[in-house]
């Protein structure tokens, strides 16, 4: 007898879970429809109890109409406990105190109860959904603030702030296979001065894309300066050198819209040869500048202008 009520209740819970976790965060404009659905279900359950004698079917539907939004949206246990207690009390009163005949109302009372139920449903759901929207807004705002604080807007990589936090963390507990790679774009200043900052920005984003090729998914890449990048690897130096070989192949075939070529100087160091993380970073930085110096010497160019 009550199987349809249980099926409807289960579908309502699934619908509520899906909407609150997947649909509404992606499409906020669907929230009013979600609110209307539960307001309508609350009204329908109330009318069912008002017109019919209370039974397990109508009580189940009414309970789901009230509790389902609380399960997935209002996460406070105290609020959920109040709802449950009120329903238990109603069941006890319906079965032991109130005469069944009171539920056979006339048309006027039926309409009055419908309006009253609609107002109650609107008040309950409006407050609940407003809290939900505010909580979602706070969550999204926190995510944006976190992204601006720890990520570089141009490249999407982690920024210097994030890098310094990571370096502090590694200094306290350095891994056994730590490698640090420094990378610096060659000729960025000249590109900005002669071709323009759009070309310079293209070099920066191009370098980040090339770095993401061999390192993305296995290591953490940081943009720590205008033309400087750092990669932190929990791997032996042989793997770091293999990744750098792949990086050279990617930069060799890179072409942009404003500039045709990209060159990156790199340096790598391993904690196997040092006592602390700061020394590894300093050695990688020195190796990178040595690589950069050799690059400009091979071109017969004064590095001070680049």
JSON list of C-alpha atoms in Angstrom, two decimals, residues 61-281:
[
{"chain": "A", "resi": 61, "resn": "UNK", "atom": "CA", "xyz": [5.36, 12.05, 1.95]},
{"chain": "A", "resi": 62, "resn": "UNK", "atom": "CA", "xyz": [4.91, 14.95, 4.34]},
{"chain": "A", "resi": 63, "resn": "UNK", "atom": "CA", "xyz": [8.02, 13.96, 6.31]},
{"chain": "A", "resi": 64, "resn": "UNK", "atom": "CA", "xyz": [10.13, 13.80, 3.16]},
{"chain": "A", "resi": 65, "resn": "UNK", "atom": "CA", "xyz": [8.78, 17.17, 1.99]},
{"chain": "A", "resi": 66, "resn": "UNK", "atom": "CA", "xyz": [9.95, 18.79, 5.22]},
{"chain": "A", "resi": 67, "resn": "UNK", "atom": "CA", "xyz": [13.14, 16.88, 5.99]},
{"chain": "A", "resi": 68, "resn": "UNK", "atom": "CA", "xyz": [14.63, 16.33, 2.53]},
{"chain": "A", "resi": 69, "resn": "UNK", "atom": "CA", "xyz": [15.83, 19.93, 2.01]},
{"chain": "A", "resi": 70, "resn": "UNK", "atom": "CA", "xyz": [17.35, 19.91, 5.49]},
{"chain": "A", "resi": 71, "resn": "UNK", "atom": "CA", "xyz": [19.36, 16.77, 4.82]},
{"chain": "A", "resi": 72, "resn": "UNK", "atom": "CA", "xyz": [21.16, 18.25, 1.84]},
{"chain": "A", "resi": 73, "resn": "UNK", "atom": "CA", "xyz": [21.02, 22.02, 2.35]},
{"chain": "A", "resi": 74, "resn": "UNK", "atom": "CA", "xyz": [20.62, 22.91, 6.01]},
{"chain": "A", "resi": 75, "resn": "UNK", "atom": "CA", "xyz": [23.47, 20.98, 7.57]},
{"chain": "A", "resi": 76, "resn": "UNK", "atom": "CA", "xyz": [22.76, 21.87, 11.20]},
{"chain": "A", "resi": 77, "resn": "UNK", "atom": "CA", "xyz": [21.79, 18.76, 13.14]},
{"chain": "A", "resi": 78, "resn": "UNK", "atom": "CA", "xyz": [19.75, 20.77, 15.63]},
{"chain": "A", "resi": 79, "resn": "UNK", "atom": "CA", "xyz": [17.41, 22.03, 12.89]},
{"chain": "A", "resi": 80, "resn": "UNK", "atom": "CA", "xyz": [16.99, 18.52, 11.52]},
{"chain": "A", "resi": 81, "resn": "UNK", "atom": "CA", "xyz": [16.29, 17.19, 15.01]},
{"chain": "A", "resi": 82, "resn": "UNK", "atom": "CA", "xyz": [13.54, 19.79, 15.50]},
{"chain": "A", "resi": 83, "resn": "UNK", "atom": "CA", "xyz": [11.87, 18.73, 12.24]},
{"chain": "A", "resi": 84, "resn": "UNK", "atom": "CA", "xyz": [12.02, 15.05, 13.17]},
{"chain": "A", "resi": 85, "resn": "UNK", "atom": "CA", "xyz": [10.71, 15.67, 16.68]},
{"chain": "A", "resi": 86, "resn": "UNK", "atom": "CA", "xyz": [7.78, 17.67, 15.35]},
{"chain": "A", "resi": 87, "resn": "UNK", "atom": "CA", "xyz": [6.87, 14.89, 12.94]},
{"chain": "A", "resi": 88, "resn": "UNK", "atom": "CA", "xyz": [7.07, 12.21, 15.63]},
{"chain": "A", "resi": 89, "resn": "UNK", "atom": "CA", "xyz": [4.85, 14.32, 17.88]},
{"chain": "A", "resi": 90, "resn": "UNK", "atom": "CA", "xyz": [2.35, 14.80, 15.07]},
{"chain": "A", "resi": 91, "resn": "UNK", "atom": "CA", "xyz": [2.20, 11.06, 14.40]},
{"chain": "A", "resi": 92, "resn": "UNK", "atom": "CA", "xyz": [1.54, 10.34, 18.07]},
{"chain": "A", "resi": 93, "resn": "UNK", "atom": "CA", "xyz": [-1.20, 12.98, 18.23]},
{"chain": "A", "resi": 94, "resn": "UNK", "atom": "CA", "xyz": [-2.74, 11.80, 14.96]},
{"chain": "A", "resi": 95, "resn": "UNK", "atom": "CA", "xyz": [-2.94, 8.21, 16.14]},
{"chain": "A", "resi": 96, "resn": "UNK", "atom": "CA", "xyz": [-3.87, 8.66, 19.78]},
{"chain": "A", "resi": 97, "resn": "UNK", "atom": "CA", "xyz": [-5.40, 12.09, 20.40]},
{"chain": "A", "resi": 98, "resn": "UNK", "atom": "CA", "xyz": [-7.08, 13.68, 17.38]},
{"chain": "A", "resi": 99, "resn": "UNK", "atom": "CA", "xyz": [-10.33, 12.17, 16.16]},
{"chain": "A", "resi": 100, "resn": "UNK", "atom": "CA", "xyz": [-10.06, 10.97, 12.53]},
{"chain": "A", "resi": 101, "resn": "UNK", "atom": "CA", "xyz": [-13.22, 12.87, 11.53]},
{"chain": "A", "resi": 102, "resn": "UNK", "atom": "CA", "xyz": [-11.45, 16.19, 11.95]},
{"chain": "A", "resi": 103, "resn": "UNK", "atom": "CA", "xyz": [-9.56, 15.54, 8.74]},
{"chain": "A", "resi": 104, "resn": "UNK", "atom": "CA", "xyz": [-12.65, 15.48, 6.55]},
{"chain": "A", "resi": 105, "resn": "UNK", "atom": "CA", "xyz": [-12.89, 19.22, 5.97]},
{"chain": "A", "resi": 106, "resn": "UNK", "atom": "CA", "xyz": [-15.23, 21.24, 3.83]},
{"chain": "A", "resi": 107, "resn": "UNK", "atom": "CA", "xyz": [-14.26, 23.20, 0.70]},
{"chain": "A", "resi": 108, "resn": "UNK", "atom": "CA", "xyz": [-13.73, 26.49, 2.55]},
{"chain": "A", "resi": 109, "resn": "UNK", "atom": "CA", "xyz": [-11.43, 24.95, 5.11]},
{"chain": "A", "resi": 110, "resn": "UNK", "atom": "CA", "xyz": [-9.65, 23.08, 2.36]},
{"chain": "A", "resi": 111, "resn": "UNK", "atom": "CA", "xyz": [-8.90, 26.32, 0.47]},
{"chain": "A", "resi": 112, "resn": "UNK", "atom": "CA", "xyz": [-7.93, 28.11, 3.67]},
{"chain": "A", "resi": 113, "resn": "UNK", "atom": "CA", "xyz": [-5.53, 25.36, 4.59]},
{"chain": "A", "resi": 114, "resn": "UNK", "atom": "CA", "xyz": [-4.05, 25.40, 1.09]},
{"chain": "A", "resi": 115, "resn": "UNK", "atom": "CA", "xyz": [-3.22, 29.11, 1.33]},
{"chain": "A", "resi": 116, "resn": "UNK", "atom": "CA", "xyz": [-1.92, 28.68, 4.86]},
{"chain": "A", "resi": 117, "resn": "UNK", "atom": "CA", "xyz": [0.24, 25.73, 3.80]},
{"chain": "A", "resi": 118, "resn": "UNK", "atom": "CA", "xyz": [1.62, 27.70, 0.87]},
{"chain": "A", "resi": 119, "resn": "UNK", "atom": "CA", "xyz": [2.62, 30.57, 3.14]},
{"chain": "A", "resi": 120, "resn": "UNK", "atom": "CA", "xyz": [4.27, 28.23, 5.63]},
{"chain": "A", "resi": 121, "resn": "UNK", "atom": "CA", "xyz": [6.09, 26.40, 2.86]},
{"chain": "A", "resi": 122, "resn": "UNK", "atom": "CA", "xyz": [7.31, 29.68, 1.39]},
{"chain": "A", "resi": 123, "resn": "UNK", "atom": "CA", "xyz": [8.56, 30.94, 4.76]},
{"chain": "A", "resi": 124, "resn": "UNK", "atom": "CA", "xyz": [10.37, 27.70, 5.62]},
{"chain": "A", "resi": 125, "resn": "UNK", "atom": "CA", "xyz": [11.96, 27.16, 2.25]},
{"chain": "A", "resi": 126, "resn": "UNK", "atom": "CA", "xyz": [12.82, 30.82, 1.62]},
{"chain": "A", "resi": 127, "resn": "UNK", "atom": "CA", "xyz": [14.84, 31.05, 4.81]},
{"chain": "A", "resi": 128, "resn": "UNK", "atom": "CA", "xyz": [16.52, 27.72, 4.17]},
{"chain": "A", "resi": 129, "resn": "UNK", "atom": "CA", "xyz": [17.41, 28.45, 0.58]},
{"chain": "A", "resi": 130, "resn": "UNK", "atom": "CA", "xyz": [18.63, 31.94, 1.40]},
{"chain": "A", "resi": 131, "resn": "UNK", "atom": "CA", "xyz": [21.05, 30.37, 3.87]},
{"chain": "A", "resi": 132, "resn": "UNK", "atom": "CA", "xyz": [22.08, 27.91, 1.18]},
{"chain": "A", "resi": 133, "resn": "UNK", "atom": "CA", "xyz": [22.72, 30.67, -1.38]},
{"chain": "A", "resi": 134, "resn": "UNK", "atom": "CA", "xyz": [24.72, 32.69, 1.16]},
{"chain": "A", "resi": 135, "resn": "UNK", "atom": "CA", "xyz": [26.79, 29.63, 2.08]},
{"chain": "A", "resi": 136, "resn": "UNK", "atom": "CA", "xyz": [27.48, 28.90, -1.58]},
{"chain": "A", "resi": 137, "resn": "UNK", "atom": "CA", "xyz": [28.45, 32.55, -2.15]},
{"chain": "A", "resi": 138, "resn": "UNK", "atom": "CA", "xyz": [30.87, 32.45, 0.78]},
{"chain": "A", "resi": 139, "resn": "UNK", "atom": "CA", "xyz": [32.36, 29.21, -0.53]},
{"chain": "A", "resi": 140, "resn": "UNK", "atom": "CA", "xyz": [32.88, 30.65, -4.02]},
{"chain": "A", "resi": 141, "resn": "UNK", "atom": "CA", "xyz": [34.33, 33.87, -2.59]},
{"chain": "A", "resi": 142, "resn": "UNK", "atom": "CA", "xyz": [36.79, 31.87, -0.48]},
{"chain": "A", "resi": 143, "resn": "UNK", "atom": "CA", "xyz": [37.83, 29.90, -3.57]},
{"chain": "A", "resi": 144, "resn": "UNK", "atom": "CA", "xyz": [38.42, 33.12, -5.54]},
{"chain": "A", "resi": 145, "resn": "UNK", "atom": "CA", "xyz": [40.43, 34.66, -2.69]},
{"chain": "A", "resi": 146, "resn": "UNK", "atom": "CA", "xyz": [42.48, 31.48, -2.37]},
{"chain": "A", "resi": 147, "resn": "UNK", "atom": "CA", "xyz": [43.17, 31.44, -6.09]},
{"chain": "A", "resi": 148, "resn": "UNK", "atom": "CA", "xyz": [44.29, 35.08, -6.15]},
{"chain": "A", "resi": 149, "resn": "UNK", "atom": "CA", "xyz": [46.46, 34.51, -3.08]},
{"chain": "A", "resi": 150, "resn": "UNK", "atom": "CA", "xyz": [48.24, 31.38, -4.29]},
{"chain": "A", "resi": 151, "resn": "UNK", "atom": "CA", "xyz": [47.91, 31.31, -8.09]},
{"chain": "A", "resi": 152, "resn": "UNK", "atom": "CA", "xyz": [49.30, 33.47, -10.88]},
{"chain": "A", "resi": 153, "resn": "UNK", "atom": "CA", "xyz": [46.48, 35.04, -12.91]},
{"chain": "A", "resi": 154, "resn": "UNK", "atom": "CA", "xyz": [48.31, 35.06, -16.24]},
{"chain": "A", "resi": 155, "resn": "UNK", "atom": "CA", "xyz": [49.51, 31.46, -16.34]},
{"chain": "A", "resi": 156, "resn": "UNK", "atom": "CA", "xyz": [47.28, 29.69, -13.84]},
{"chain": "A", "resi": 157, "resn": "UNK", "atom": "CA", "xyz": [50.38, 28.30, -12.11]},
{"chain": "A", "resi": 158, "resn": "UNK", "atom": "CA", "xyz": [51.06, 28.67, -8.41]},
{"chain": "A", "resi": 159, "resn": "UNK", "atom": "CA", "xyz": [52.70, 31.97, -7.50]},
{"chain": "A", "resi": 160, "resn": "UNK", "atom": "CA", "xyz": [55.64, 33.06, -5.34]},
{"chain": "A", "resi": 161, "resn": "UNK", "atom": "CA", "xyz": [53.53, 33.20, -2.19]},
{"chain": "A", "resi": 162, "resn": "UNK", "atom": "CA", "xyz": [52.60, 29.56, -2.68]},
{"chain": "A", "resi": 163, "resn": "UNK", "atom": "CA", "xyz": [56.22, 28.71, -3.48]},
{"chain": "A", "resi": 164, "resn": "UNK", "atom": "CA", "xyz": [57.53, 30.30, -0.28]},
{"chain": "A", "resi": 165, "resn": "UNK", "atom": "CA", "xyz": [54.97, 28.41, 1.79]},
{"chain": "A", "resi": 166, "resn": "UNK", "atom": "CA", "xyz": [56.02, 25.16, 0.11]},
{"chain": "A", "resi": 167, "resn": "UNK", "atom": "CA", "xyz": [59.70, 25.90, 0.64]},
{"chain": "A", "resi": 168, "resn": "UNK", "atom": "CA", "xyz": [59.09, 26.49, 4.35]},
{"chain": "A", "resi": 169, "resn": "UNK", "atom": "CA", "xyz": [57.16, 23.24, 4.58]},
{"chain": "A", "resi": 170, "resn": "UNK", "atom": "CA", "xyz": [59.92, 21.31, 2.81]},
{"chain": "A", "resi": 171, "resn": "UNK", "atom": "CA", "xyz": [62.59, 22.87, 5.03]},
{"chain": "A", "resi": 172, "resn": "UNK", "atom": "CA", "xyz": [60.90, 21.40, 8.09]},
{"chain": "A", "resi": 173, "resn": "UNK", "atom": "CA", "xyz": [60.60, 17.92, 6.59]},
{"chain": "A", "resi": 174, "resn": "UNK", "atom": "CA", "xyz": [62.62, 17.51, 3.37]},
{"chain": "A", "resi": 175, "resn": "UNK", "atom": "CA", "xyz": [61.91, 14.40, 1.27]},
{"chain": "A", "resi": 176, "resn": "UNK", "atom": "CA", "xyz": [64.74, 12.03, 0.45]},
{"chain": "A", "resi": 177, "resn": "UNK", "atom": "CA", "xyz": [64.49, 12.51, -3.33]},
{"chain": "A", "resi": 178, "resn": "UNK", "atom": "CA", "xyz": [63.88, 16.26, -3.55]},
{"chain": "A", "resi": 179, "resn": "UNK", "atom": "CA", "xyz": [64.93, 18.04, -6.75]},
{"chain": "A", "resi": 180, "resn": "UNK", "atom": "CA", "xyz": [64.45, 21.72, -7.55]},
{"chain": "A", "resi": 181, "resn": "UNK", "atom": "CA", "xyz": [64.48, 23.04, -11.11]},
{"chain": "A", "resi": 182, "resn": "UNK", "atom": "CA", "xyz": [64.81, 26.72, -11.94]},
{"chain": "A", "resi": 183, "resn": "UNK", "atom": "CA", "xyz": [63.73, 28.02, -15.36]},
{"chain": "A", "resi": 184, "resn": "UNK", "atom": "CA", "xyz": [64.09, 31.51, -16.82]},
{"chain": "A", "resi": 185, "resn": "UNK", "atom": "CA", "xyz": [62.83, 32.85, -20.16]},
{"chain": "A", "resi": 186, "resn": "UNK", "atom": "CA", "xyz": [65.63, 34.13, -22.38]},
{"chain": "A", "resi": 187, "resn": "UNK", "atom": "CA", "xyz": [65.19, 37.54, -24.00]},
{"chain": "A", "resi": 188, "resn": "UNK", "atom": "CA", "xyz": [61.93, 38.56, -22.32]},
{"chain": "A", "resi": 189, "resn": "UNK", "atom": "CA", "xyz": [63.07, 42.14, -21.67]},
{"chain": "A", "resi": 190, "resn": "UNK", "atom": "CA", "xyz": [64.23, 42.58, -25.27]},
{"chain": "A", "resi": 191, "resn": "UNK", "atom": "CA", "xyz": [60.95, 41.19, -26.56]},
{"chain": "A", "resi": 192, "resn": "UNK", "atom": "CA", "xyz": [58.94, 43.60, -24.40]},
{"chain": "A", "resi": 193, "resn": "UNK", "atom": "CA", "xyz": [61.06, 46.56, -25.53]},
{"chain": "A", "resi": 194, "resn": "UNK", "atom": "CA", "xyz": [61.20, 45.78, -29.25]},
{"chain": "A", "resi": 195, "resn": "UNK", "atom": "CA", "xyz": [58.02, 43.88, -30.11]},
{"chain": "A", "resi": 196, "resn": "UNK", "atom": "CA", "xyz": [55.72, 44.80, -27.26]},
{"chain": "A", "resi": 197, "resn": "UNK", "atom": "CA", "xyz": [54.26, 43.45, -24.06]},
{"chain": "A", "resi": 198, "resn": "UNK", "atom": "CA", "xyz": [51.74, 41.29, -25.89]},
{"chain": "A", "resi": 199, "resn": "UNK", "atom": "CA", "xyz": [54.65, 39.33, -27.32]},
{"chain": "A", "resi": 200, "resn": "UNK", "atom": "CA", "xyz": [56.27, 39.24, -23.88]},
{"chain": "A", "resi": 201, "resn": "UNK", "atom": "CA", "xyz": [53.08, 37.94, -22.32]},
{"chain": "A", "resi": 202, "resn": "UNK", "atom": "CA", "xyz": [52.93, 35.32, -25.06]},
{"chain": "A", "resi": 203, "resn": "UNK", "atom": "CA", "xyz": [56.43, 34.15, -24.11]},
{"chain": "A", "resi": 204, "resn": "UNK", "atom": "CA", "xyz": [55.37, 33.84, -20.47]},
{"chain": "A", "resi": 205, "resn": "UNK", "atom": "CA", "xyz": [52.23, 31.84, -21.24]},
{"chain": "A", "resi": 206, "resn": "UNK", "atom": "CA", "xyz": [54.15, 29.79, -23.81]},
{"chain": "A", "resi": 207, "resn": "UNK", "atom": "CA", "xyz": [56.81, 28.92, -21.24]},
{"chain": "A", "resi": 208, "resn": "UNK", "atom": "CA", "xyz": [54.16, 27.88, -18.72]},
{"chain": "A", "resi": 209, "resn": "UNK", "atom": "CA", "xyz": [52.51, 25.65, -21.33]},
{"chain": "A", "resi": 210, "resn": "UNK", "atom": "CA", "xyz": [55.82, 24.02, -22.27]},
{"chain": "A", "resi": 211, "resn": "UNK", "atom": "CA", "xyz": [56.69, 23.47, -18.60]},
{"chain": "A", "resi": 212, "resn": "UNK", "atom": "CA", "xyz": [53.29, 21.91, -17.98]},
{"chain": "A", "resi": 213, "resn": "UNK", "atom": "CA", "xyz": [53.98, 19.32, -20.68]},
{"chain": "A", "resi": 214, "resn": "UNK", "atom": "CA", "xyz": [56.70, 17.22, -19.01]},
{"chain": "A", "resi": 215, "resn": "UNK", "atom": "CA", "xyz": [55.91, 18.20, -15.42]},
{"chain": "A", "resi": 216, "resn": "UNK", "atom": "CA", "xyz": [52.12, 18.57, -15.09]},
{"chain": "A", "resi": 217, "resn": "UNK", "atom": "CA", "xyz": [50.46, 15.95, -12.92]},
{"chain": "A", "resi": 218, "resn": "UNK", "atom": "CA", "xyz": [53.65, 14.69, -11.31]},
{"chain": "A", "resi": 219, "resn": "UNK", "atom": "CA", "xyz": [55.30, 17.85, -9.96]},
{"chain": "A", "resi": 220, "resn": "UNK", "atom": "CA", "xyz": [54.39, 21.35, -8.79]},
{"chain": "A", "resi": 221, "resn": "UNK", "atom": "CA", "xyz": [55.21, 24.30, -11.04]},
{"chain": "A", "resi": 222, "resn": "UNK", "atom": "CA", "xyz": [55.49, 27.86, -9.71]},
{"chain": "A", "resi": 223, "resn": "UNK", "atom": "CA", "xyz": [55.87, 31.22, -11.40]},
{"chain": "A", "resi": 224, "resn": "UNK", "atom": "CA", "xyz": [58.05, 33.07, -8.89]},
{"chain": "A", "resi": 225, "resn": "UNK", "atom": "CA", "xyz": [58.93, 36.17, -10.93]},
{"chain": "A", "resi": 226, "resn": "UNK", "atom": "CA", "xyz": [58.30, 37.96, -14.19]},
{"chain": "A", "resi": 227, "resn": "UNK", "atom": "CA", "xyz": [60.29, 35.49, -16.27]},
{"chain": "A", "resi": 228, "resn": "UNK", "atom": "CA", "xyz": [61.25, 32.96, -13.59]},
{"chain": "A", "resi": 229, "resn": "UNK", "atom": "CA", "xyz": [59.69, 29.58, -12.86]},
{"chain": "A", "resi": 230, "resn": "UNK", "atom": "CA", "xyz": [60.46, 26.89, -10.33]},
{"chain": "A", "resi": 231, "resn": "UNK", "atom": "CA", "xyz": [59.57, 23.20, -10.34]},
{"chain": "A", "resi": 232, "resn": "UNK", "atom": "CA", "xyz": [59.70, 21.14, -7.15]},
{"chain": "A", "resi": 233, "resn": "UNK", "atom": "CA", "xyz": [60.08, 17.41, -7.73]},
{"chain": "A", "resi": 234, "resn": "UNK", "atom": "CA", "xyz": [59.98, 14.52, -5.29]},
{"chain": "A", "resi": 235, "resn": "UNK", "atom": "CA", "xyz": [62.09, 12.38, -7.61]},
{"chain": "A", "resi": 236, "resn": "UNK", "atom": "CA", "xyz": [65.73, 11.50, -8.37]},
{"chain": "A", "resi": 237, "resn": "UNK", "atom": "CA", "xyz": [67.78, 13.91, -10.45]},
{"chain": "A", "resi": 238, "resn": "UNK", "atom": "CA", "xyz": [67.79, 11.48, -13.39]},
{"chain": "A", "resi": 239, "resn": "UNK", "atom": "CA", "xyz": [64.04, 11.91, -13.76]},
{"chain": "A", "resi": 240, "resn": "UNK", "atom": "CA", "xyz": [64.42, 15.70, -13.54]},
{"chain": "A", "resi": 241, "resn": "UNK", "atom": "CA", "xyz": [66.99, 15.65, -16.33]},
{"chain": "A", "resi": 242, "resn": "UNK", "atom": "CA", "xyz": [64.70, 13.48, -18.47]},
{"chain": "A", "resi": 243, "resn": "UNK", "atom": "CA", "xyz": [61.88, 16.00, -18.01]},
{"chain": "A", "resi": 244, "resn": "UNK", "atom": "CA", "xyz": [64.24, 18.83, -18.96]},
{"chain": "A", "resi": 245, "resn": "UNK", "atom": "CA", "xyz": [65.10, 17.00, -22.18]},
{"chain": "A", "resi": 246, "resn": "UNK", "atom": "CA", "xyz": [61.40, 16.85, -23.01]},
{"chain": "A", "resi": 247, "resn": "UNK", "atom": "CA", "xyz": [61.11, 20.55, -22.17]},
{"chain": "A", "resi": 248, "resn": "UNK", "atom": "CA", "xyz": [63.87, 21.40, -24.67]},
{"chain": "A", "resi": 249, "resn": "UNK", "atom": "CA", "xyz": [61.98, 19.54, -27.40]},
{"chain": "A", "resi": 250, "resn": "UNK", "atom": "CA", "xyz": [58.76, 21.41, -26.63]},
{"chain": "A", "resi": 251, "resn": "UNK", "atom": "CA", "xyz": [60.36, 24.86, -26.62]},
{"chain": "A", "resi": 252, "resn": "UNK", "atom": "CA", "xyz": [62.16, 24.06, -29.89]},
{"chain": "A", "resi": 253, "resn": "UNK", "atom": "CA", "xyz": [58.88, 23.55, -31.75]},
{"chain": "A", "resi": 254, "resn": "UNK", "atom": "CA", "xyz": [56.92, 26.33, -30.02]},
{"chain": "A", "resi": 255, "resn": "UNK", "atom": "CA", "xyz": [55.54, 29.17, -32.18]},
{"chain": "A", "resi": 256, "resn": "UNK", "atom": "CA", "xyz": [53.41, 32.12, -31.10]},
{"chain": "A", "resi": 257, "resn": "UNK", "atom": "CA", "xyz": [51.27, 34.71, -32.82]},
{"chain": "A", "resi": 258, "resn": "UNK", "atom": "CA", "xyz": [53.58, 37.65, -32.04]},
{"chain": "A", "resi": 259, "resn": "UNK", "atom": "CA", "xyz": [56.91, 35.87, -31.80]},
{"chain": "A", "resi": 260, "resn": "UNK", "atom": "CA", "xyz": [58.20, 32.73, -33.45]},
{"chain": "A", "resi": 261, "resn": "UNK", "atom": "CA", "xyz": [60.61, 31.22, -30.93]},
{"chain": "A", "resi": 262, "resn": "UNK", "atom": "CA", "xyz": [60.95, 30.51, -27.23]},
{"chain": "A", "resi": 263, "resn": "UNK", "atom": "CA", "xyz": [64.13, 29.77, -25.29]},
{"chain": "A", "resi": 264, "resn": "UNK", "atom": "CA", "xyz": [64.33, 28.83, -21.62]},
{"chain": "A", "resi": 265, "resn": "UNK", "atom": "CA", "xyz": [67.45, 28.49, -19.47]},
{"chain": "A", "resi": 266, "resn": "UNK", "atom": "CA", "xyz": [67.23, 25.88, -16.72]},
{"chain": "A", "resi": 267, "resn": "UNK", "atom": "CA", "xyz": [69.17, 24.65, -13.72]},
{"chain": "A", "resi": 268, "resn": "UNK", "atom": "CA", "xyz": [68.59, 21.64, -11.50]},
{"chain": "A", "resi": 269, "resn": "UNK", "atom": "CA", "xyz": [69.89, 20.54, -8.10]},
{"chain": "A", "resi": 270, "resn": "UNK", "atom": "CA", "xyz": [69.23, 17.59, -5.79]},
{"chain": "A", "resi": 271, "resn": "UNK", "atom": "CA", "xyz": [69.09, 17.40, -2.03]},
{"chain": "A", "resi": 272, "resn": "UNK", "atom": "CA", "xyz": [71.40, 14.39, -2.28]},
{"chain": "A", "resi": 273, "resn": "UNK", "atom": "CA", "xyz": [74.26, 16.87, -2.68]},
{"chain": "A", "resi": 274, "resn": "UNK", "atom": "CA", "xyz": [73.14, 19.35, 0.00]},
{"chain": "A", "resi": 275, "resn": "UNK", "atom": "CA", "xyz": [72.23, 19.53, 3.66]},
{"chain": "A", "resi": 276, "resn": "UNK", "atom": "CA", "xyz": [69.11, 21.68, 3.44]},
{"chain": "A", "resi": 277, "resn": "UNK", "atom": "CA", "xyz": [66.39, 22.82, 1.04]},
{"chain": "A", "resi": 278, "resn": "UNK", "atom": "CA", "xyz": [67.65, 26.41, 0.85]},
{"chain": "A", "resi": 279, "resn": "UNK", "atom": "CA", "xyz": [70.99, 25.16, -0.46]},
{"chain": "A", "resi": 280, "resn": "UNK", "atom": "CA", "xyz": [69.24, 23.08, -3.11]},
{"chain": "A", "resi": 281, "resn": "UNK", "atom": "CA", "xyz": [67.28, 26.13, -4.27]}
]
